[in-house]
CSV table of C-alpha atoms in Angstrom, one decimal:
chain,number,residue,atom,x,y,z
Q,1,UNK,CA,-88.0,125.0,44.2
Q,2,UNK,CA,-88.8,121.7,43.2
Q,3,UNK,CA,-89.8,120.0,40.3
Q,4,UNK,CA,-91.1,116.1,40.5
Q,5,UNK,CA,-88.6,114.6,42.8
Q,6,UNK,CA,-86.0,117.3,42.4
Q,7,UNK,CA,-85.5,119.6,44.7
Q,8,UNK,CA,-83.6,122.7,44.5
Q,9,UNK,CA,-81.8,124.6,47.3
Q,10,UNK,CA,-80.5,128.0,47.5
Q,11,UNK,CA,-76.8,126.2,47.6
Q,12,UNK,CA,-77.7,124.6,44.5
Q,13,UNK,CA,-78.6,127.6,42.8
Q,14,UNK,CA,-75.8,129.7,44.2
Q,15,UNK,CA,-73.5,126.7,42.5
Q,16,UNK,CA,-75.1,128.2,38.8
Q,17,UNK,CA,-72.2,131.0,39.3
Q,18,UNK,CA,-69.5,130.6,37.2
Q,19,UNK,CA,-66.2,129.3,38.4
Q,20,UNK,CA,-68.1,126.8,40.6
Q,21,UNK,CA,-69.0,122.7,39.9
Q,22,UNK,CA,-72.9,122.3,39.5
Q,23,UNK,CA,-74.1,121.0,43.1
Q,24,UNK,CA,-75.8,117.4,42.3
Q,25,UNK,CA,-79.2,119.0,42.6
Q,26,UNK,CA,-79.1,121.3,39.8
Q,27,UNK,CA,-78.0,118.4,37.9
Q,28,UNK,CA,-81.2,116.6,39.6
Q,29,UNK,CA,-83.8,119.4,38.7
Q,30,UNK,CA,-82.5,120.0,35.1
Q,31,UNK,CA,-83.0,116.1,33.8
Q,32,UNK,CA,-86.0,115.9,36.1
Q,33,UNK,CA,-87.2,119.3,33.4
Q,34,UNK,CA,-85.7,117.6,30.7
Q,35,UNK,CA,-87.8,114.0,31.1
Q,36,UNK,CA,-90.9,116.1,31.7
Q,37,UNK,CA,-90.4,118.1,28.3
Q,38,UNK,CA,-88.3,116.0,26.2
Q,39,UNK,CA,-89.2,112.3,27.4
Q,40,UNK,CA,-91.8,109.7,25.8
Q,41,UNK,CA,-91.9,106.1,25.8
Q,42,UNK,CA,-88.9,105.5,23.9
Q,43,UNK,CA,-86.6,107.6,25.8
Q,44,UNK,CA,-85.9,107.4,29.8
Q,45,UNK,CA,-83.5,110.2,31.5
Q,46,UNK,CA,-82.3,108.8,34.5
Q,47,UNK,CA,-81.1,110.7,37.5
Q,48,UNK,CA,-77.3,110.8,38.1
Q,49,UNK,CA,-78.1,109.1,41.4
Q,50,UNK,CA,-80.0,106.4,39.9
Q,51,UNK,CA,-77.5,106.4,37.3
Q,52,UNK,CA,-74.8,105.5,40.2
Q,53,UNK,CA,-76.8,102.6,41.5
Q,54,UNK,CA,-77.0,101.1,38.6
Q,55,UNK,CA,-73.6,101.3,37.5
Q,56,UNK,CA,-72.9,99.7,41.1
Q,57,UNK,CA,-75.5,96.7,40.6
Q,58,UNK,CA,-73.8,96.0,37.2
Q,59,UNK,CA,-72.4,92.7,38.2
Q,60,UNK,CA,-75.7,91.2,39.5
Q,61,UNK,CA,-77.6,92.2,36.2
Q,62,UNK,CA,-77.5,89.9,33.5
Q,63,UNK,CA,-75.2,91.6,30.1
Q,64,UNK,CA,-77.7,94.2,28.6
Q,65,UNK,CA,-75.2,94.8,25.6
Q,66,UNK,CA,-72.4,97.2,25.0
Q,67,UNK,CA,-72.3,100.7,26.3
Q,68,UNK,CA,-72.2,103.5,23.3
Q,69,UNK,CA,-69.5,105.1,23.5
Q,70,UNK,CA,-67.9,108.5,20.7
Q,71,UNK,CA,-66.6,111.7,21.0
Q,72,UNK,CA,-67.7,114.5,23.5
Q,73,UNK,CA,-66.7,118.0,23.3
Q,74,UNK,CA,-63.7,118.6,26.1
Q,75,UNK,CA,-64.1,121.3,28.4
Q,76,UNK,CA,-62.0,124.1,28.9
Q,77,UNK,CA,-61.7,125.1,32.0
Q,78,UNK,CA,-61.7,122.4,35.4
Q,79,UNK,CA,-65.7,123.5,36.7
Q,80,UNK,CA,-68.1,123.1,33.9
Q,81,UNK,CA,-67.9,119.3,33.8
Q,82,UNK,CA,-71.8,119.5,35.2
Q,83,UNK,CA,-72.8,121.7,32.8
Q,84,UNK,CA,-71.2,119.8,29.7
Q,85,UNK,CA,-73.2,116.7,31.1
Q,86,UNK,CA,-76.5,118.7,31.0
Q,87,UNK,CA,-75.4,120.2,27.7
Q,88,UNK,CA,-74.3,116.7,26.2
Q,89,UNK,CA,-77.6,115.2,27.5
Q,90,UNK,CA,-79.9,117.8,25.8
Q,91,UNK,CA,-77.7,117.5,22.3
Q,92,UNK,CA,-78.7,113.7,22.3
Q,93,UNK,CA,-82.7,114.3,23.5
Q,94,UNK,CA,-82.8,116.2,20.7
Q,95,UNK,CA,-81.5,114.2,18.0
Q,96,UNK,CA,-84.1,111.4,19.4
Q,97,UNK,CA,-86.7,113.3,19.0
Q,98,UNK,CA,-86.1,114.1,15.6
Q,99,UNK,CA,-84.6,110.7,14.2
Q,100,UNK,CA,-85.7,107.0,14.2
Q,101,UNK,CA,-85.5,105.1,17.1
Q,102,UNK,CA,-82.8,102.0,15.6
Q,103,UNK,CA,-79.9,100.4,17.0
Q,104,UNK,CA,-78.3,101.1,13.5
Q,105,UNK,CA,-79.3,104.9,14.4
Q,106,UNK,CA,-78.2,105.1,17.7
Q,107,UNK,CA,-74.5,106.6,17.4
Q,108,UNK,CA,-75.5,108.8,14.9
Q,109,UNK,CA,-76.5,111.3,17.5
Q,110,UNK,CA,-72.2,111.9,18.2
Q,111,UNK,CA,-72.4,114.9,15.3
Q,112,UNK,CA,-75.2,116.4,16.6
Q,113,UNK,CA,-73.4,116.5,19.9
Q,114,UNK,CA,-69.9,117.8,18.8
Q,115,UNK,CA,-72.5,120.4,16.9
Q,116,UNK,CA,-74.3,121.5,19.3
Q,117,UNK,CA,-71.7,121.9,22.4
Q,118,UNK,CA,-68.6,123.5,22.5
Q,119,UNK,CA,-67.4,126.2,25.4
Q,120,UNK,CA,-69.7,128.5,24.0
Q,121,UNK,CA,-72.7,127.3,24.1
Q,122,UNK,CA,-72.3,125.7,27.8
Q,123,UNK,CA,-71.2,129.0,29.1
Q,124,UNK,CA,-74.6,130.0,27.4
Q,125,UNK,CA,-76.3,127.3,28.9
Q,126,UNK,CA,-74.8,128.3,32.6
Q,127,UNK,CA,-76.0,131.9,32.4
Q,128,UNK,CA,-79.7,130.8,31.0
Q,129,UNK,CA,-80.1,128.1,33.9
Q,130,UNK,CA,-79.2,130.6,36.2
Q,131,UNK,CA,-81.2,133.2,34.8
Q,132,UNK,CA,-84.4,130.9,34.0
Q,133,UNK,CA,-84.3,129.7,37.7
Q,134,UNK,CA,-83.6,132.7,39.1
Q,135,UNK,CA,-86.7,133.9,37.5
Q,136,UNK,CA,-88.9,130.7,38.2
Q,137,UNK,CA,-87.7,131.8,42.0
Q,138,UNK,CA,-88.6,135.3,41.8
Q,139,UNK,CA,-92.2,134.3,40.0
Q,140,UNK,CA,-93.0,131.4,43.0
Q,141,UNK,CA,-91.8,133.9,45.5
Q,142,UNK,CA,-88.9,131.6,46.3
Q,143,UNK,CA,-91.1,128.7,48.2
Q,144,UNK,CA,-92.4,126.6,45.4
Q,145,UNK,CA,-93.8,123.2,45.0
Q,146,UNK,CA,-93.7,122.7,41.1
Q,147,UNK,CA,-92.0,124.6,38.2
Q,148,UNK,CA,-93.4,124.9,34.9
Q,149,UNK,CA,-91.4,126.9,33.2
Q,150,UNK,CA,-90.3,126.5,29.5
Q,151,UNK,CA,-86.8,125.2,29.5
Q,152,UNK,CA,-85.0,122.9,28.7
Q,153,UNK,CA,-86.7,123.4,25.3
Q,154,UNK,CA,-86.3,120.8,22.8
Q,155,UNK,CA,-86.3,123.5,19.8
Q,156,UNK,CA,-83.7,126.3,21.5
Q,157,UNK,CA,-80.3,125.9,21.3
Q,158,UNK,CA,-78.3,126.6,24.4
């Protein structure tokens, strides 16, 4: 299953399965849904990948100001570190799309994250990728070109 340039594999999914550590592409696939349903002009969701090559070409770009940095939930157990990342992204998507877009504002999203995800909720958010993909599989008859499906919403809580 794909979606833009993310591409899903049957590994990928199988790594939705609790205890395991999300496979790159599920990461890939979910931020690809969430630019497409949660992105405008204001706010650009890179790809972890992209996000790696940049942090790599850091010393040849010129100082673009200091990285944001506050609390994040911890996880619990030693596999859901993809999931919180997912989880932690969503929380702060949200809170942009309800809140102005300031410097002055911009930490203010850390309450909404510590808020919004705890163990809880990104075990919820495990089980509804998995189900929601699983079902976006079954629909496309497991050979896909583009998803549509609803989630990540922007108004559901995971």
């Amino acid at each position: 299953m794909s979606h833009r340039d993310a591409t899903l594999f049957s590994s990928d999914v199988a790594s939705l399965a609790a205890p395991n550590f999300l496979l790159d592409g599920v990461i890939n696939f979910v931020m690809a849904h969430m630019t497409t349903k949660l992105g405008d002009e204001s706010l650009l969701l890179v790809s972890p990948s992209v996000a790696s090559l940049l942090a790599n070409l850091q010393d040849y770009e010129p100082e673009a100001g200091p990285p944001i940095s506050g609390p994040t939930p911890q996880q619990s157990n030693g596999y859901d570190c993809g999931v919180y990342l997912l989880a932690v992204a969503l929380a702060i998507c949200r809170w942009w799309k309800k809140h102005p877009r300031t410097e002055e504002a911009a930490p203010c999203w850390f309450e909404s994250v510590m808020d919004e995800v705890s163990a809880e909720s990104v075990a919820a958010m495990r089980l509804n990728l998995a189900q929601e993909i699983n079902l976006e599989l079954i629909k496309q008859g497991d050979t896909t070109s583009s998803s549509s499906s609803s989630w990540p919403s922007s108004s559901s809580r995971q």
